[in-house]
PDB file of C-alpha atoms in Angstrom:
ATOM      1  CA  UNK A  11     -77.076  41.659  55.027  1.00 79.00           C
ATOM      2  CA  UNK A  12     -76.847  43.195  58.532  1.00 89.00           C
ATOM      3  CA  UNK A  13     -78.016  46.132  60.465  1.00 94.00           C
ATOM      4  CA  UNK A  14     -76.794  48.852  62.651  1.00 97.00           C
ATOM      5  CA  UNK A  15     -79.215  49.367  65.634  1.00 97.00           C
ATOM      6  CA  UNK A  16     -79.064  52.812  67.610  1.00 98.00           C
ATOM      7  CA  UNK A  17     -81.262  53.457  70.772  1.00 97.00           C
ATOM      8  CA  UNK A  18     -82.998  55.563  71.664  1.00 97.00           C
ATOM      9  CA  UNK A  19     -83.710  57.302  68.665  1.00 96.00           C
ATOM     10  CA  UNK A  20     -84.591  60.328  70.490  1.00 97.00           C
ATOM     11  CA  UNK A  21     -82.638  61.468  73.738  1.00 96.00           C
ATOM     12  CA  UNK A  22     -83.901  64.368  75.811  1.00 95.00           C
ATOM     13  CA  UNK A  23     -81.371  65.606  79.054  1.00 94.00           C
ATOM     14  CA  UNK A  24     -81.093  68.048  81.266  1.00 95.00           C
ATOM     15  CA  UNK A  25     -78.130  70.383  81.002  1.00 95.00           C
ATOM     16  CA  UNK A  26     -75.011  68.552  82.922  1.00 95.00           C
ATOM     17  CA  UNK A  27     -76.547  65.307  82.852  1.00 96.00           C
ATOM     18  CA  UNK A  28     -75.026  61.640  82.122  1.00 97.00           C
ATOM     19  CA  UNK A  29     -76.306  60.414  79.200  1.00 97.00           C
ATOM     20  CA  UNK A  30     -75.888  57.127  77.606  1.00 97.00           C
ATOM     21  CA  UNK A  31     -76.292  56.239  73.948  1.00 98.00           C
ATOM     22  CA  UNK A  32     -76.172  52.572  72.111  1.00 98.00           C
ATOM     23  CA  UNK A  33     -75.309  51.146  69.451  1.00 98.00           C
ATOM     24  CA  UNK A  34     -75.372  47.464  68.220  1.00 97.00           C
ATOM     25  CA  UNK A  35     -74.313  45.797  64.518  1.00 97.00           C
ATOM     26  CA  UNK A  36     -74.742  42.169  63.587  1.00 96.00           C
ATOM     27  CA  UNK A  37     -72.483  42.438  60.302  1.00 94.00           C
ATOM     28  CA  UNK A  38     -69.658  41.195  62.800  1.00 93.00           C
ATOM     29  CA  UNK A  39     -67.593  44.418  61.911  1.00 94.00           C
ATOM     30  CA  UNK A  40     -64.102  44.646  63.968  1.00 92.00           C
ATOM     31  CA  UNK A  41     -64.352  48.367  63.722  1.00 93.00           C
ATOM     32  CA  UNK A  42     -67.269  50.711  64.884  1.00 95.00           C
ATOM     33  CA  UNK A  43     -67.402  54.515  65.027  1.00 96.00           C
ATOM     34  CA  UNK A  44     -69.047  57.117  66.777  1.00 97.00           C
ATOM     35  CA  UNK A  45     -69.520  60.778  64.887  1.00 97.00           C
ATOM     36  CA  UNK A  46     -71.357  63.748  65.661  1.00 96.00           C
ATOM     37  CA  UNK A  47     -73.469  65.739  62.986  1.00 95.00           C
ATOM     38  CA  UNK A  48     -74.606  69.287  63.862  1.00 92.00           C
ATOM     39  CA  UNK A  49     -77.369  70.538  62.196  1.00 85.00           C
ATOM     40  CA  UNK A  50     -76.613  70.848  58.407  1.00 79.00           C
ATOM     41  CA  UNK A  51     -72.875  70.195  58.787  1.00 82.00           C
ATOM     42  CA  UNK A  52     -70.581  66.917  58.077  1.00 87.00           C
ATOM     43  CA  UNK A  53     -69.801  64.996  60.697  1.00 93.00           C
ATOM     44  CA  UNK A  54     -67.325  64.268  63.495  1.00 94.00           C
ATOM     45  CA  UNK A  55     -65.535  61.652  64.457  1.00 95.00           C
ATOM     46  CA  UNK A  56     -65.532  61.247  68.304  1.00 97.00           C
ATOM     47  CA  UNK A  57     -64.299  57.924  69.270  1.00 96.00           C
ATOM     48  CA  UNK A  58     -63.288  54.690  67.520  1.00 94.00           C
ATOM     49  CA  UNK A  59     -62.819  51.063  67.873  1.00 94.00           C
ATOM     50  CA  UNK A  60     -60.970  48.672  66.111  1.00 91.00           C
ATOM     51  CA  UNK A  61     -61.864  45.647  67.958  1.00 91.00           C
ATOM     52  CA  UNK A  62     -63.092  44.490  71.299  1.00 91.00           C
ATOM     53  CA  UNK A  63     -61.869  46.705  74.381  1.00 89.00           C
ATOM     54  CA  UNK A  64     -60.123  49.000  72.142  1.00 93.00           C
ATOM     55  CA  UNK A  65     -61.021  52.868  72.560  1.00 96.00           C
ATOM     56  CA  UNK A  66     -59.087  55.561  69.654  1.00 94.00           C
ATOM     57  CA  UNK A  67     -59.850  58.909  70.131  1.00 95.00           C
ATOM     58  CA  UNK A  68     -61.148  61.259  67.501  1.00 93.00           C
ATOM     59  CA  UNK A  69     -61.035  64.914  66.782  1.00 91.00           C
ATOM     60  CA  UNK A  70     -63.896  65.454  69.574  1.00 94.00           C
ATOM     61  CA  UNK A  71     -63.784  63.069  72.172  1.00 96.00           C
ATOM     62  CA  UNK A  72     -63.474  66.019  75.055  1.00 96.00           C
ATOM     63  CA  UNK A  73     -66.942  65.691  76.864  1.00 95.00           C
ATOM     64  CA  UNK A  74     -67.269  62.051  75.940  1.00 97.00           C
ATOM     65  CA  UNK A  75     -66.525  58.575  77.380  1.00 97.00           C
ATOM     66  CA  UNK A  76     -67.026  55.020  74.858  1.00 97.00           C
ATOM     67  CA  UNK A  77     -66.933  51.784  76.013  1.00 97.00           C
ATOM     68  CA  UNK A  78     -66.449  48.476  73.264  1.00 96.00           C
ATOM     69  CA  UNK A  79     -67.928  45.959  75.756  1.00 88.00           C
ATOM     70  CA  UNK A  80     -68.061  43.437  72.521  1.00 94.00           C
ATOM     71  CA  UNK A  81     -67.531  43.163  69.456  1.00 95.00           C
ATOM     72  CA  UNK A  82     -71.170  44.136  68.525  1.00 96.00           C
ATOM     73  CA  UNK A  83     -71.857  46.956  70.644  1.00 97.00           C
ATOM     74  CA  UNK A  84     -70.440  50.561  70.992  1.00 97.00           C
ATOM     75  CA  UNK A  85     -71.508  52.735  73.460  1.00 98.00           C
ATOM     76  CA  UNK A  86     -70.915  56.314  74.019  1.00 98.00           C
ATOM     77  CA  UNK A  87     -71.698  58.456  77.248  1.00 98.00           C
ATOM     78  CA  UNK A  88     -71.903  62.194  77.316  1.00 97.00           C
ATOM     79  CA  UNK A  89     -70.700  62.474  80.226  1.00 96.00           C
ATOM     80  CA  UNK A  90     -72.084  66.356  81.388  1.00 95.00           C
ATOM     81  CA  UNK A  91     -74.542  67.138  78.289  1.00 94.00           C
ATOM     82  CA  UNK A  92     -74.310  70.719  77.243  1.00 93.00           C
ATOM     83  CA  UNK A  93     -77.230  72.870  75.243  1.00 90.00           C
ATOM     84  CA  UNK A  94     -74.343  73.326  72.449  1.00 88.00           C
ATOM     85  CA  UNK A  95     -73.970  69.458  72.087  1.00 86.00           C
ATOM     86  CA  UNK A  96     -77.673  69.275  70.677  1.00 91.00           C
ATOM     87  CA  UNK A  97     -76.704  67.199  67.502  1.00 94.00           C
ATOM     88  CA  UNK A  98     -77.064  63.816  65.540  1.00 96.00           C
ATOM     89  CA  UNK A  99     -74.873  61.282  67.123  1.00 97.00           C
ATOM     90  CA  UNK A 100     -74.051  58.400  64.178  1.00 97.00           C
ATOM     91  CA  UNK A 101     -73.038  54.883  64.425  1.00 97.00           C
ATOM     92  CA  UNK A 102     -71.111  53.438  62.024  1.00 96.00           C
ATOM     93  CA  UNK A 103     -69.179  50.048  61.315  1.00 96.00           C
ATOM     94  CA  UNK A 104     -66.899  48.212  59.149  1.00 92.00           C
ATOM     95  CA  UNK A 105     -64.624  45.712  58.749  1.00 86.00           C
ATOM     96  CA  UNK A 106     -60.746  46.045  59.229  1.00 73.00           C
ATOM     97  CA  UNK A 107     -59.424  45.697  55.439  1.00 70.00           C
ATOM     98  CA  UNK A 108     -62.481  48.240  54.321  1.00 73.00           C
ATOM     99  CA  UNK A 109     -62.487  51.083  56.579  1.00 81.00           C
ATOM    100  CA  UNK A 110     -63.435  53.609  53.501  1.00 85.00           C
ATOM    101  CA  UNK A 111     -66.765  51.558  53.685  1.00 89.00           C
ATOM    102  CA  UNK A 112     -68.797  52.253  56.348  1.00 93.00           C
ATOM    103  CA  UNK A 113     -72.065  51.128  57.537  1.00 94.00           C
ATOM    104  CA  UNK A 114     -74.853  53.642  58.933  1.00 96.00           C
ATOM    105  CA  UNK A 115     -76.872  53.333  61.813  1.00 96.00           C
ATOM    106  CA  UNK A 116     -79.983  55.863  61.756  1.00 96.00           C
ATOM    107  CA  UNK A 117     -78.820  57.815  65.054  1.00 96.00           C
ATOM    108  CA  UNK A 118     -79.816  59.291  67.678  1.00 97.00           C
ATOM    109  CA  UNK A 119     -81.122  62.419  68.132  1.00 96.00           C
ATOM    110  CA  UNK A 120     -79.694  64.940  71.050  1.00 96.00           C
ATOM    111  CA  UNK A 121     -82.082  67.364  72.819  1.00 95.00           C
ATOM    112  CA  UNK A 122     -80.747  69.031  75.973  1.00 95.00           C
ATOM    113  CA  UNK A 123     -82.868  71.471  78.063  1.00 92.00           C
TER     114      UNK A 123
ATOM    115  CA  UNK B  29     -54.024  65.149  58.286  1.00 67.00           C
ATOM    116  CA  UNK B  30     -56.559  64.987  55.520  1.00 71.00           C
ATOM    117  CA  UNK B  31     -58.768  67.281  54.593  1.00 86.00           C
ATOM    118  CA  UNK B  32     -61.634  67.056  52.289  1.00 92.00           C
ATOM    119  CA  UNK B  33     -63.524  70.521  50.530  1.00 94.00           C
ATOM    120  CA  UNK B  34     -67.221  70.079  48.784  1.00 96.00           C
ATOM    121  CA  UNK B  35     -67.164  73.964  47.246  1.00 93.00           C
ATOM    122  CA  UNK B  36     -70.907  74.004  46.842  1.00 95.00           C
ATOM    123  CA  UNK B  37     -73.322  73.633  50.057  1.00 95.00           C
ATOM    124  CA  UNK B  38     -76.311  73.422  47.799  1.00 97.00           C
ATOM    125  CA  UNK B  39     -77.243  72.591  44.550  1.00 98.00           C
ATOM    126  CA  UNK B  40     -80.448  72.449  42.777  1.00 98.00           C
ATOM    127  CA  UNK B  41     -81.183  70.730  39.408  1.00 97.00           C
ATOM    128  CA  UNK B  42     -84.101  69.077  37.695  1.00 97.00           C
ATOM    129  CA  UNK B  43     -85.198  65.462  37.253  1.00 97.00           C
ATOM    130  CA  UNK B  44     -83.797  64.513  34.194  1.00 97.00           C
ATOM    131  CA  UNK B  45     -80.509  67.041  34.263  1.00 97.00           C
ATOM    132  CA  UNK B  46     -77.514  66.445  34.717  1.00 98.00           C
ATOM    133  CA  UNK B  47     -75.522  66.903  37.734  1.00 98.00           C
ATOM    134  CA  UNK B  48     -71.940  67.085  39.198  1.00 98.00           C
ATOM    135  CA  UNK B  49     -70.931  67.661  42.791  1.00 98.00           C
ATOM    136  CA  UNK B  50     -67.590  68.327  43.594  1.00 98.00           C
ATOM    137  CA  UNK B  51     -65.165  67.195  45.743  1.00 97.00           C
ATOM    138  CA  UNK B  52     -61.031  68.231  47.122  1.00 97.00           C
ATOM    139  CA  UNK B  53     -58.972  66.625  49.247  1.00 93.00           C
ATOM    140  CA  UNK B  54     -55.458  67.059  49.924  1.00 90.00           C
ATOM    141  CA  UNK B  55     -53.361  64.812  51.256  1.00 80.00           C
ATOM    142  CA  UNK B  56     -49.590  63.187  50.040  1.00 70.00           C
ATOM    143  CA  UNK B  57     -49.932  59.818  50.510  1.00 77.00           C
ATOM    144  CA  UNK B  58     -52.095  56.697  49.198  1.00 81.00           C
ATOM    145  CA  UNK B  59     -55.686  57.301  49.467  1.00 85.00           C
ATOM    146  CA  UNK B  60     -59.467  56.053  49.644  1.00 90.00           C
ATOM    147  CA  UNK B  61     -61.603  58.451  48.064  1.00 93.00           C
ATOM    148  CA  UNK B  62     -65.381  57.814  48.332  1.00 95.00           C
ATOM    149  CA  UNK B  63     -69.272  59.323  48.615  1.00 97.00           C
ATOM    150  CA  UNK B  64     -71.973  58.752  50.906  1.00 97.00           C
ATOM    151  CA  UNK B  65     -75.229  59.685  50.254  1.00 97.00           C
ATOM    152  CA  UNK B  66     -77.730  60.875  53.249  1.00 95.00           C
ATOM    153  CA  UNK B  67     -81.563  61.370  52.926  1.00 95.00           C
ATOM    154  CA  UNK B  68     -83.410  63.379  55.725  1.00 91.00           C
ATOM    155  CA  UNK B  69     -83.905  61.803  58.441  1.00 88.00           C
ATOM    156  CA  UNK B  70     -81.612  58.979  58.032  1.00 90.00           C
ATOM    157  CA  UNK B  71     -77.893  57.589  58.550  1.00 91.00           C
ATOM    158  CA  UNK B  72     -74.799  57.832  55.872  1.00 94.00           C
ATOM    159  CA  UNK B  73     -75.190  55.273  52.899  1.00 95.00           C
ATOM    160  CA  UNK B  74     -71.903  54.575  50.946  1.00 94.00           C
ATOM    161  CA  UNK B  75     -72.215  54.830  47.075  1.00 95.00           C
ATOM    162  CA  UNK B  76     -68.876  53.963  46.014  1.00 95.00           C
ATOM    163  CA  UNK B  77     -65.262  54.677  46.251  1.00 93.00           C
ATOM    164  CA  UNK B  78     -61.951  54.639  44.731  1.00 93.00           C
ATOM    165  CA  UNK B  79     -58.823  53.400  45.559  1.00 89.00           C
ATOM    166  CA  UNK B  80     -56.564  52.586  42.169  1.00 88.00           C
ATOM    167  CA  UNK B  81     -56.707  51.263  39.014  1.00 91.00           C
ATOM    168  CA  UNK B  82     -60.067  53.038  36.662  1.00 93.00           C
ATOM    169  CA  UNK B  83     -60.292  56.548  37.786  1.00 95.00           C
ATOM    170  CA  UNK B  84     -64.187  56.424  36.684  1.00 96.00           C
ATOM    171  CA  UNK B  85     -65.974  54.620  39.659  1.00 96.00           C
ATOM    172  CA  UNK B  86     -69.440  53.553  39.012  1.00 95.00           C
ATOM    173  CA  UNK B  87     -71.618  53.272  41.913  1.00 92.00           C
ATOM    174  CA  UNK B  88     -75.565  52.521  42.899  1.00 88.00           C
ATOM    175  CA  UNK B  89     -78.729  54.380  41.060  1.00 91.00           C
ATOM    176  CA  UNK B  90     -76.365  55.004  38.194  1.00 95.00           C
ATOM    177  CA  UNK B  91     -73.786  57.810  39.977  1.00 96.00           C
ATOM    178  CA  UNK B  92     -70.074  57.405  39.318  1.00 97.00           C
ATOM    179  CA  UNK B  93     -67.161  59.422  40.073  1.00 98.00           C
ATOM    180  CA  UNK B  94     -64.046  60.652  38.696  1.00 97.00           C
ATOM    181  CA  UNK B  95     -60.351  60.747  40.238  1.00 95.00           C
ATOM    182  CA  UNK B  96     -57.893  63.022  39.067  1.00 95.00           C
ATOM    183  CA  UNK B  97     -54.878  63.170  41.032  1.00 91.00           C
ATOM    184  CA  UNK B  98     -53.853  66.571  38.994  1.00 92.00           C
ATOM    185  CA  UNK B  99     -56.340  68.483  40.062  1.00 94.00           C
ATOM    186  CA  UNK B 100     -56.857  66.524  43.575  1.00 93.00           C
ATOM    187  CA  UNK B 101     -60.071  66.054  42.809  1.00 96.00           C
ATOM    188  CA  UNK B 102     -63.440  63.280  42.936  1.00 97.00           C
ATOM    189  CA  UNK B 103     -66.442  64.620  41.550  1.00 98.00           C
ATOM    190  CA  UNK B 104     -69.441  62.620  41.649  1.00 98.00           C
ATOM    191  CA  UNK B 105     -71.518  62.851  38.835  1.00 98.00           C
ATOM    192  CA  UNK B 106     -74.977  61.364  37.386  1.00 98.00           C
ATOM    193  CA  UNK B 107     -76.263  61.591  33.624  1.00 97.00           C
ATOM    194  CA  UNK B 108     -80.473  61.568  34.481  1.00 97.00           C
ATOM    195  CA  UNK B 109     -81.022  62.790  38.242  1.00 97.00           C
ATOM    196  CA  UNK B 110     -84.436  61.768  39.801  1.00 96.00           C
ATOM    197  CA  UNK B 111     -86.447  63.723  42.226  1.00 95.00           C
ATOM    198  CA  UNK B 112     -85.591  60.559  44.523  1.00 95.00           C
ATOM    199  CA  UNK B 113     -81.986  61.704  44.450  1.00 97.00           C
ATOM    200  CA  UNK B 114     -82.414  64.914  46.618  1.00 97.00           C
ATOM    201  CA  UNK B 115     -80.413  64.049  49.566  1.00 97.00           C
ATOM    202  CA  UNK B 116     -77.345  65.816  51.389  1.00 97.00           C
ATOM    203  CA  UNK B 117     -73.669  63.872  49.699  1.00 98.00           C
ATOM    204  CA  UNK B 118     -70.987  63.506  51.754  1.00 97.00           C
ATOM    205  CA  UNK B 119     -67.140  62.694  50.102  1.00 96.00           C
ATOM    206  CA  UNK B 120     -64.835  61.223  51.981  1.00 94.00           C
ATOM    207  CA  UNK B 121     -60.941  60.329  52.346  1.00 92.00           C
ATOM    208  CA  UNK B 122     -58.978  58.159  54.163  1.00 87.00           C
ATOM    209  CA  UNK B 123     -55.385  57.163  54.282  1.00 81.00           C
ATOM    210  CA  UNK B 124     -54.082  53.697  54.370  1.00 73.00           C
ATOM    211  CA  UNK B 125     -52.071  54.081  57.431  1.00 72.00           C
ATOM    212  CA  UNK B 126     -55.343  54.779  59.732  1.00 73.00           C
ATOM    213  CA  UNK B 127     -58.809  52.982  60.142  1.00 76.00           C
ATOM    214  CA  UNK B 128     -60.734  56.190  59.789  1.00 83.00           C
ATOM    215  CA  UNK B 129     -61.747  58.639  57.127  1.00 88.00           C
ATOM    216  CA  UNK B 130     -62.157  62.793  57.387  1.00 90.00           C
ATOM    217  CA  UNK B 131     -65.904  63.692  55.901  1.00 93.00           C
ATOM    218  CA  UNK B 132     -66.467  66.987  54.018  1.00 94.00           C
ATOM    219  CA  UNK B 133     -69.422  69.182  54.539  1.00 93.00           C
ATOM    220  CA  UNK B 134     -71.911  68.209  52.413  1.00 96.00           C
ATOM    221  CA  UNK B 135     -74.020  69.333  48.987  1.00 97.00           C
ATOM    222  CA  UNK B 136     -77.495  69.197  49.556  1.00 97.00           C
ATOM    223  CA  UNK B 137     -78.884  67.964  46.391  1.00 98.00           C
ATOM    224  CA  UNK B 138     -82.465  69.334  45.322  1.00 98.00           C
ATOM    225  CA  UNK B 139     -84.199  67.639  42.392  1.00 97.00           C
ATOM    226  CA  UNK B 140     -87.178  69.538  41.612  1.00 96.00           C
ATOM    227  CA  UNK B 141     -89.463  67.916  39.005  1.00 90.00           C
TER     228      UNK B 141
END
């Protein structure tokens, strides 16, 4: 079995601040996923990656930079956090042939003040 | 694009009952369907998912799921539900020609005992 790792679990910002969240898997996934949940909704996808150095865009990648420095980590910057950005961020993986299967990190949690 | 509708944001059973959430989508083309599961607090989990073949798909804790293509539809369904089930379910669909899938809104499950 493998895990998805997200840090921090808990991000606090000020508004229009650079923030930086991680996220690492050792299941040795090609493709990894960022999403955004807001409170009691589904969730977003913001950027993807299919394999090393590869960036897709999603539906809500405006506001948002992601960088796939290797295969194991994914990491997304907010790049001027907003008060109507407070959400769930998710990290999720899978393999290539099995995209309908993803794998859940536990997220990270988006305060901004 | 797909799109994926769950018509009921909550539902509310008790242990033992019976239960079906339901589940959309529309789109043309050749299709994953599949369910996640979420408890508070925590990431996605997948339960299980369709493809072809069987259009009953069993998955974990004893929930399975029905494809019809007639009525565009994958309800996920469990005989006995236990208070452990109360979680938020997520369906999902994805097309074969892309490496991600579109998430509907949600049913927050409540199993009271």
């Amino acid at each position: 079995g493998g895990i998805i790792t997200q840090t921090p679990k808990f991000l606090i910002g000020q508004e229009g601040q650079k923030l930086t969240l991680k996220c690492q898997q050792n299941f040795n996934h090609d493709t990894m996923y960022w999403y955004r949940q807001d409170s009691g909704k589904g969730l977003r996808l913001i950027y993807y990656s299919i394999t090393e150095n590869d960036l897709q865009k999603g539906d809500l990648s405006e506001g948002y930079d992601a960088s796939r420095e290797k295969k194991s980590s994914f990491s997304l910057t907010v790049t001027s956090a907003q008060k109507n950005e407070m959400a769930v961020f998710l990290c999720a993986s899978s393999i290539e042939q099995n995209y309908a299967e993803q794998f859940f990190g536990p997220g990270t949690r988006l305060t901004v003040l | 694009t797909q799109t994926v509708s769950q018509s009921d944001a909550h539902v509310t059973v008790f242990e033992g009952d019976s239960v079906e959430l339901r589940c959309n989508y529309s789109y043309g083309g050749s299709i994953y369907l599949s369910w996640y599961i979420q408890h508070h607090g925590h990431g996605l989990q997948f339960l299980l998912k369709y493809y072809s073949g069987n259009p009953v798909v069993q998955g974990v804790n004893g929930f399975e799921a029905e494809f019809s293509k007639s009525d565009s539809s994958f309800h996920l369904r469990k005989a006995s539900v236990h208070w452990s089930d109360s979680a938020v379910y997520f369906c999902a669909v994805s097309a074969h020609s892309n490496n991600r899938i579109f998430f509907g809104d949600g049913t927050q499950l409540v199993v009271k005992p």
